[in-house]
Amino acid sequence: MLQATMGFVEVILLVTGVLFIAKSMFLYAKRTKDWSGVAVMVIKRVGMDAHEYRWYRFGVSCFVVGVIVRIVNMIFWPQL
């Protein structure tokens, strides 16, 4: 039961993190009209405003917690 719940939480956190990061990138590109700057966003810092950065930070946080939950799942319930 706990293994299934942790697996569900893992997937939800990873997908939510990716969606929030994509939303922040979309908001940045929409505001600046610089759609090529979205690719640069991953490599170096771009001038995001507070609202975009909040979505980006929350997305990265969700993604990192999802990865931690994945590691915990693999430690306690290894798939053979």
XYZ file of C-alpha atoms in Angstrom:
80
model
C 0.000 0.000 0.000
C 2.728 2.455 0.972
C 4.807 1.459 -2.053
C 1.937 2.227 -4.422
C 1.244 5.547 -2.712
C 4.899 6.559 -2.885
C 4.972 5.621 -6.569
C 1.917 7.775 -7.202
C 3.393 10.713 -5.264
C 6.645 10.345 -7.183
C 4.935 10.586 -10.562
C 2.742 13.503 -9.484
C 5.727 15.485 -8.169
C 7.847 14.858 -11.262
C 5.068 15.774 -13.691
C 4.059 18.821 -11.638
C 7.659 20.001 -11.532
C 8.074 19.698 -15.286
C 4.761 21.474 -15.912
C 5.630 24.373 -13.591
C 9.050 24.791 -15.223
C 7.380 24.763 -18.647
C 4.852 27.353 -17.443
C 7.619 29.660 -16.236
C 9.395 29.310 -19.580
C 6.193 30.024 -21.452
C 5.501 33.119 -19.310
C 9.044 34.388 -19.944
C 8.793 33.839 -23.685
C 5.361 35.447 -23.841
C 6.523 38.523 -21.905
C 9.778 39.086 -23.782
C 8.648 37.764 -27.197
C 11.986 35.917 -27.244
C 11.098 32.295 -27.907
C 14.744 31.360 -28.537
C 15.564 32.586 -25.024
C 13.644 29.636 -23.589
C 16.423 27.279 -24.722
C 19.027 29.545 -23.115
C 17.080 29.518 -19.849
C 18.424 26.069 -18.970
C 22.075 26.959 -19.627
C 22.414 30.456 -18.178
C 20.381 32.963 -16.236
C 17.941 35.164 -18.075
C 16.075 38.173 -16.772
C 12.930 36.638 -15.339
C 10.538 38.705 -13.288
C 9.375 37.640 -9.823
C 6.217 35.872 -11.032
C 8.075 33.769 -13.602
C 10.883 32.978 -11.198
C 8.370 31.852 -8.557
C 6.908 29.279 -10.962
C 10.411 28.194 -11.986
C 11.593 27.805 -8.384
C 8.467 25.885 -7.366
C 8.835 23.603 -10.387
C 12.459 22.815 -9.625
C 11.543 22.191 -5.976
C 8.766 19.763 -6.932
C 11.065 17.991 -9.363
C 13.862 17.618 -6.788
C 11.449 16.280 -4.160
C 10.113 13.854 -6.779
C 13.643 12.600 -7.444
C 14.224 12.170 -3.695
C 10.983 10.180 -3.403
C 12.165 8.050 -6.341
C 15.457 7.322 -4.575
C 13.600 6.405 -1.365
C 11.361 4.070 -3.388
C 14.362 2.391 -4.931
C 16.062 1.958 -1.542
C 13.115 0.502 0.372
C 11.339 -1.351 -2.453
C 13.897 -2.370 -5.069
C 12.509 -3.670 -8.333
C 14.193 -6.944 -9.239
